[in-house]
Short mmCIF file of C-alpha atoms in Angstrom, two decimals:
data_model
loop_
_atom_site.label_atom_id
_atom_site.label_comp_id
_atom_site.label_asym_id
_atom_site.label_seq_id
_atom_site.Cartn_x
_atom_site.Cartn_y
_atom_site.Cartn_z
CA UNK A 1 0.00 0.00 0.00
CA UNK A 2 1.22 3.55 -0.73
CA UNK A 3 1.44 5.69 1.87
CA UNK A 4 1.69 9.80 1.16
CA UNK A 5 5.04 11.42 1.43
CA UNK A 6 6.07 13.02 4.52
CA UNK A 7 7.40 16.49 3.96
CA UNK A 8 10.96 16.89 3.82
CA UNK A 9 10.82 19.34 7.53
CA UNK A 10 9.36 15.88 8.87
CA UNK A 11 12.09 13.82 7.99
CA UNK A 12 15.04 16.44 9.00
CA UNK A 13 13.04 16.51 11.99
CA UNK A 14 13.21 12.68 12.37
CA UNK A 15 16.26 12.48 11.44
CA UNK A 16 17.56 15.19 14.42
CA UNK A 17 15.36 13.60 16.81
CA UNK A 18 16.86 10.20 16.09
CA UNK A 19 20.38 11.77 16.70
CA UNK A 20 19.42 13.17 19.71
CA UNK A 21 17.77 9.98 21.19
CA UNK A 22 20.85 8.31 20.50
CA UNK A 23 23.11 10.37 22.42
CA UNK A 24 20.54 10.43 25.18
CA UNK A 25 20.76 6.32 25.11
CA UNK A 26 24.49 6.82 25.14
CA UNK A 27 24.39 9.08 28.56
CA UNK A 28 21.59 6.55 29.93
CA UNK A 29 23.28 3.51 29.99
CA UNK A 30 26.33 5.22 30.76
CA UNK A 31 24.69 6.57 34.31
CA UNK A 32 24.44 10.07 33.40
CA UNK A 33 20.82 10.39 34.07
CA UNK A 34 20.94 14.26 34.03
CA UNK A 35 22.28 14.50 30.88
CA UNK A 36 20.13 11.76 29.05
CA UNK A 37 17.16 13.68 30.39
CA UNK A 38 18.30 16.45 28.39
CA UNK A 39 18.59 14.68 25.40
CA UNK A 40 15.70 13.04 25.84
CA UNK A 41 13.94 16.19 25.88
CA UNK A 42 15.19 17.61 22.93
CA UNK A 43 14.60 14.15 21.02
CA UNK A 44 11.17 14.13 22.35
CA UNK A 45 10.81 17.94 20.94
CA UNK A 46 11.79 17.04 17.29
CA UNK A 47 9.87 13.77 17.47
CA UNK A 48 6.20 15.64 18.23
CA UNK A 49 6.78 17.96 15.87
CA UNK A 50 7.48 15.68 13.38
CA UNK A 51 4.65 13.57 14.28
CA UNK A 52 2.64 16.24 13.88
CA UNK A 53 3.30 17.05 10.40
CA UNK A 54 3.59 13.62 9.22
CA UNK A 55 0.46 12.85 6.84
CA UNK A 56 -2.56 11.29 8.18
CA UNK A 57 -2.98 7.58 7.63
CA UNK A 58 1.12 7.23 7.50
CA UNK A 59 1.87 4.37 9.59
CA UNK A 60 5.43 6.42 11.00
CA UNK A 61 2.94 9.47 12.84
CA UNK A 62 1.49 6.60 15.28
CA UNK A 63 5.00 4.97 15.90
CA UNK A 64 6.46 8.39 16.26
CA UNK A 65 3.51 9.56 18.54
CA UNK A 66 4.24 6.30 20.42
CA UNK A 67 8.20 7.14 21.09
CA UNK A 68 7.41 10.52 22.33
CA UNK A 69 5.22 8.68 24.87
CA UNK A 70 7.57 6.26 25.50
CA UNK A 71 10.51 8.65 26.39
CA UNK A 72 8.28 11.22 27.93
CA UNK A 73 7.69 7.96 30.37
CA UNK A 74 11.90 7.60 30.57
CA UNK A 75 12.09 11.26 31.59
CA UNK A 76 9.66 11.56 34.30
CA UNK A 77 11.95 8.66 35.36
CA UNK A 78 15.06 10.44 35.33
CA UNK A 79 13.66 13.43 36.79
CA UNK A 80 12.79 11.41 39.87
CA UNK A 81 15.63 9.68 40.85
CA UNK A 82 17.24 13.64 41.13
CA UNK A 83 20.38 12.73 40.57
CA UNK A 84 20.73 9.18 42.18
CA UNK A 85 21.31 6.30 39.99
CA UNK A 86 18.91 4.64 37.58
CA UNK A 87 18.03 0.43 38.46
CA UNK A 88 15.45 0.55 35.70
CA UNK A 89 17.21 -0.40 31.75
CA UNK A 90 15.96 2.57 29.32
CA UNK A 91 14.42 -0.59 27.46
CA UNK A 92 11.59 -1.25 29.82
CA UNK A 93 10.43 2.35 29.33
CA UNK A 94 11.51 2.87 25.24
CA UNK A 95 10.70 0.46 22.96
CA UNK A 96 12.64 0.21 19.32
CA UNK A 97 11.02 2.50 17.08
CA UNK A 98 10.44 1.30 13.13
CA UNK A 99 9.53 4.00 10.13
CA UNK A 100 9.16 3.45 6.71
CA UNK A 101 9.97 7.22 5.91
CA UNK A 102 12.91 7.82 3.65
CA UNK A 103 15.52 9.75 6.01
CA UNK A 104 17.88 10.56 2.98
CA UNK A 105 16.41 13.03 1.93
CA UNK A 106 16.41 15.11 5.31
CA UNK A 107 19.11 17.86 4.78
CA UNK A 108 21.68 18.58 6.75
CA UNK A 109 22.01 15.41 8.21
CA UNK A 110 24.47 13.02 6.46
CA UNK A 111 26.62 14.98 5.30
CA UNK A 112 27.22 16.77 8.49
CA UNK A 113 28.46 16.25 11.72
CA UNK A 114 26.40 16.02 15.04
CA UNK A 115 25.88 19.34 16.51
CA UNK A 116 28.43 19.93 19.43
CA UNK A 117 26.34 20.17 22.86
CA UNK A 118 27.31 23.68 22.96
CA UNK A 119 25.42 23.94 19.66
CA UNK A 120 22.68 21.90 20.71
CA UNK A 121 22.39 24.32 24.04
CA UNK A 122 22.26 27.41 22.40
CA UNK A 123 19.71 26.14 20.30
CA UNK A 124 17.52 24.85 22.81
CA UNK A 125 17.93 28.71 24.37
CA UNK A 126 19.46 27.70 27.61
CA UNK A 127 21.02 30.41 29.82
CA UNK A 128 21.93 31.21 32.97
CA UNK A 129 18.90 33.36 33.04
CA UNK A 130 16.36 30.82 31.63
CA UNK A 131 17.68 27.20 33.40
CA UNK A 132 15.86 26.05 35.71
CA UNK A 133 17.25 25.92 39.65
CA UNK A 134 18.54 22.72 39.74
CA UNK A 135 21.43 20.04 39.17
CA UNK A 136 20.29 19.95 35.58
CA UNK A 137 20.01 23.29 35.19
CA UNK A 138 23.22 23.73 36.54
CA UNK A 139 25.09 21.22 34.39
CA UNK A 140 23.82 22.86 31.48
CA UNK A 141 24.43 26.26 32.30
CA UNK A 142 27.59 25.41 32.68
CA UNK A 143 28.00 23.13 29.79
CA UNK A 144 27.90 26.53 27.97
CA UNK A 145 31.48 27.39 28.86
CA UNK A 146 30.31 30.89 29.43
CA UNK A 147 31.68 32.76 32.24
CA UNK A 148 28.66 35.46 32.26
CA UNK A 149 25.56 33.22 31.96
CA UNK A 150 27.46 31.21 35.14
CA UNK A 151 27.38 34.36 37.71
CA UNK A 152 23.40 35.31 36.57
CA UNK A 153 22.48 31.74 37.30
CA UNK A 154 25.05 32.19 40.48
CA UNK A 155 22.35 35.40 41.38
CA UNK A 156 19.65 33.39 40.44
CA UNK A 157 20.41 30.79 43.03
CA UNK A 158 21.64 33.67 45.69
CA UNK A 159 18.03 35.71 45.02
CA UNK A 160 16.04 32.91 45.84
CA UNK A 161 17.98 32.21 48.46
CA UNK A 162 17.43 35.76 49.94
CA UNK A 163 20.86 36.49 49.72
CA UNK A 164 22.99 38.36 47.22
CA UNK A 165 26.74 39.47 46.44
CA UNK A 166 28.09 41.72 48.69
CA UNK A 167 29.41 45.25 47.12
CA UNK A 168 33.35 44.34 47.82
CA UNK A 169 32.26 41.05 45.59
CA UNK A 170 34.26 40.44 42.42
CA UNK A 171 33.46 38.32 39.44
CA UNK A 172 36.59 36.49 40.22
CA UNK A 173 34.92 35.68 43.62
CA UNK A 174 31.65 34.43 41.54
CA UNK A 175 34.11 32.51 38.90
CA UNK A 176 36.29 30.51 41.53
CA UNK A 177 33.14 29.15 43.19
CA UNK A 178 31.21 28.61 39.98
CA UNK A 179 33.93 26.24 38.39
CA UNK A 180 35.06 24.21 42.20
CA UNK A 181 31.41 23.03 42.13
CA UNK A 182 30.45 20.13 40.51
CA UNK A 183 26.84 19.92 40.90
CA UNK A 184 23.95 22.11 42.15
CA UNK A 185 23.79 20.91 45.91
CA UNK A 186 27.86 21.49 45.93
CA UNK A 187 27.46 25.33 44.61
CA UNK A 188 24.12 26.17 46.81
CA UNK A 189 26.64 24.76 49.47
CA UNK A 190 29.32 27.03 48.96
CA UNK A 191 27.69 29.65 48.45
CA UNK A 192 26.18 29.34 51.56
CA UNK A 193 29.17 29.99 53.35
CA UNK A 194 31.17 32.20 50.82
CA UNK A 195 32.47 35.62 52.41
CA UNK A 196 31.34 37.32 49.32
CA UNK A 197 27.96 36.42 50.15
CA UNK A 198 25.44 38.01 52.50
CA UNK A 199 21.50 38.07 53.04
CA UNK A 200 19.65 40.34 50.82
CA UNK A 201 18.57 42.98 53.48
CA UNK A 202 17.40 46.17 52.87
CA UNK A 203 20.21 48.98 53.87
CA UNK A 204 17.95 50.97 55.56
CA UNK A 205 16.83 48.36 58.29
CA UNK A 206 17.38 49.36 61.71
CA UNK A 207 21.00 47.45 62.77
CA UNK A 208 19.43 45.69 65.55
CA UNK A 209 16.69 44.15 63.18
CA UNK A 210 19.61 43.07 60.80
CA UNK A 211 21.63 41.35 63.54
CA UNK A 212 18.42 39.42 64.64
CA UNK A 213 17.95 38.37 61.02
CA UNK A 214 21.35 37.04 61.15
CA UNK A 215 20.47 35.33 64.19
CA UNK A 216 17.42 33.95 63.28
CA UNK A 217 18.97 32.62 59.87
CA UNK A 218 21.65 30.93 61.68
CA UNK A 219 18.85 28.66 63.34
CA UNK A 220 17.52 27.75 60.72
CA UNK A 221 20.86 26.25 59.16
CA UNK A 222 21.67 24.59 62.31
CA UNK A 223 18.39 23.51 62.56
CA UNK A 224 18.90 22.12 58.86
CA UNK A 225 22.64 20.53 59.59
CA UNK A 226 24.28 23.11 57.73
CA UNK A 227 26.38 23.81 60.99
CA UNK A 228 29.63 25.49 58.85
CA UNK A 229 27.28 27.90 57.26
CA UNK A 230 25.19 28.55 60.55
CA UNK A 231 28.25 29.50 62.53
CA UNK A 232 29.07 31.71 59.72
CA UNK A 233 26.07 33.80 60.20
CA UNK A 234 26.02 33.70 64.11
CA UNK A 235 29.53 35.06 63.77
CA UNK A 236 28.14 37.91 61.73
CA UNK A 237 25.33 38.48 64.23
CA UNK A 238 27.73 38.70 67.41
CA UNK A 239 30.21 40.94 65.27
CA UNK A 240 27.13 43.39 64.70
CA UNK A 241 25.47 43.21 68.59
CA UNK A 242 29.25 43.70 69.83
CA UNK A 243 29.61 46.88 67.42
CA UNK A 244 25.99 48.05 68.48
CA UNK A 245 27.11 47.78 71.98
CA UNK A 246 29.73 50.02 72.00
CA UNK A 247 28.05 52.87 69.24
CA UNK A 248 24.30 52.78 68.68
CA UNK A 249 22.56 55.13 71.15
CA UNK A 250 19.91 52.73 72.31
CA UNK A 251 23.13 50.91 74.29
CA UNK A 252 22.17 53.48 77.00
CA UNK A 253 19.64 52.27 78.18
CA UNK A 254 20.04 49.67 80.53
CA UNK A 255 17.38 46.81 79.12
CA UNK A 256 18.76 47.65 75.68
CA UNK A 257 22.62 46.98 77.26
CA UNK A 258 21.68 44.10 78.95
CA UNK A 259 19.95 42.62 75.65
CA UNK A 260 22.46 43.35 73.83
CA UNK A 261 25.62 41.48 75.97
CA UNK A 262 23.77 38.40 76.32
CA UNK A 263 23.48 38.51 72.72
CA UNK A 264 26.93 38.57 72.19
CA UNK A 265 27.90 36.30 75.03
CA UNK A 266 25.18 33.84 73.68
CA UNK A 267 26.60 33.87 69.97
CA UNK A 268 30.08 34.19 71.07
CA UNK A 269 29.39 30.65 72.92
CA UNK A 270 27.81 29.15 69.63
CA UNK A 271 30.06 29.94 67.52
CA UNK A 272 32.24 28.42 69.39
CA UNK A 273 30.48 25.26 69.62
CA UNK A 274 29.70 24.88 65.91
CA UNK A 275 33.90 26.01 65.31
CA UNK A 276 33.51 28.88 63.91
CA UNK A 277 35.42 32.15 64.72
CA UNK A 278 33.59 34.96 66.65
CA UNK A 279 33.24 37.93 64.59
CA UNK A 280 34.13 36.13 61.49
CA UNK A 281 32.66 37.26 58.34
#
């Protein structure tokens, strides 16, 4: 039986997606499940588009329709597992896909090389603006090689974070701690405790609010286990009670005093504990 023509976008479609799948099969059975989801993704992009345009009543736009399922199934999968490693073959979820279509004639294809995954990236418009806030995010972002679109995903993760750069902050600073982390949970991490970094407070908050903030912050990451980064921050708390102590007005009055030295004999004490340096910043 003869089936109509698919148009030649379909096949160069195909013929992409195909590509793509296969170095997303590559990365999967070689354990890098963030990676494969990527190229899964793009596959699975080419594929429904090309499904879409092939004819009605061509036996390929129900097979095609079928892999799209089929790897939409493998990347939920992925996505899951968030970064541990897959137990599950990518053949139980993606079964071999057969066409009929004629991929010859898709352009641009055989007679060229694969696109480089920096090609493939800036394609798929991936920035450090646009990636989503995660280890796959991250490893694409920085699959870029691109020092810039590295420190606004860097503010990306700091902003939501509430904390930002501080103004003595260089893009060196940024750079160095961008490149020693290999993965999302290592960066949010470091930055964490970086001495470029500090919560995003408004300047015009009353000191005593700010130092409570600190305080309050600190809990929360000790709470959390993240005891380096917690003494950090209790540090910068006792550093500003001590300082308030000695020149903010209020320190005359007695309450005010009083508050204000247990503060700093409090933190001084946890800091300690959690072996950090008082007044460390």
């Amino acid at each position: 039986k003869a089936f109509p023509a698919p148009p030649p976008r379909c096949a160069r479609l195909v013929a992409e997606g195909l590509q793509l799948e296969a170095r997303a099969a590559e990365r999967d059975r070689a354990g890098s499940g963030s990676e494969a989801a990527f190229y899964h993704n793009r596959a699975s992009a080419k594929l429904t588009e090309a499904s879409e345009l092939c004819p009605e009543g061509h036996p390929d736009r129900q097979a095609l329709s079928d892999l799209v399922q089929d790897l939409s199934l493998r990347i939920i999968y992925l996505e899951s597992l968030a970064g541990a490693p897959s137990t599950t073959p990518l053949e139980e979820h993606v079964a071999e896909c057969s066409l009929i279509m004629d991929l010859s004639a898709a352009s641009g294809t055989d007679d060229q090389p694969q696109a480089s995954i920096m090609e493939l990236l800036l394609k798929s418009g991936v920035s450090g603006s646009s990636a989503e806030l995660s280890d796959l995010g991250w490893r694409l972002v920085t699959a870029l090689q691109k020092p810039a679109e590295l420190r606004v995903f860097v503010a990306r993760v700091l902003a939501a974070d509430g904390r930002r750069r501080t103004e003595s902050a260089t893009d060196a600073d940024v750079d160095r701690c961008a490149q020693a982390a290999a993965s999302y949970a290592a960066l949010f991490k470091a930055l964490r405790i970086a001495s470029w970094v500090e919560l995003d407070i408004d300047e015009k908050a009353d000191r005593i609010d700010v130092a409570n903030r600190y305080q309050e912050e600190g809990v929360k990451l000790e709470t959390s286990g993240e005891l380096q980064a917690a003494a950090l921050l209790y540090s910068r708390a006792q550093a500003l009670f001590a300082f308030l102590l000695n020149n903010d007005p209020r320190a005359k009055y007695p309450k005010v005093k009083e508050m204000m030295e247990q503060r700093v004999v409090a933190l001084t004490t946890k800091v300690k504990e959690l072996g950090g340096v008082p007044g460390a910043s």
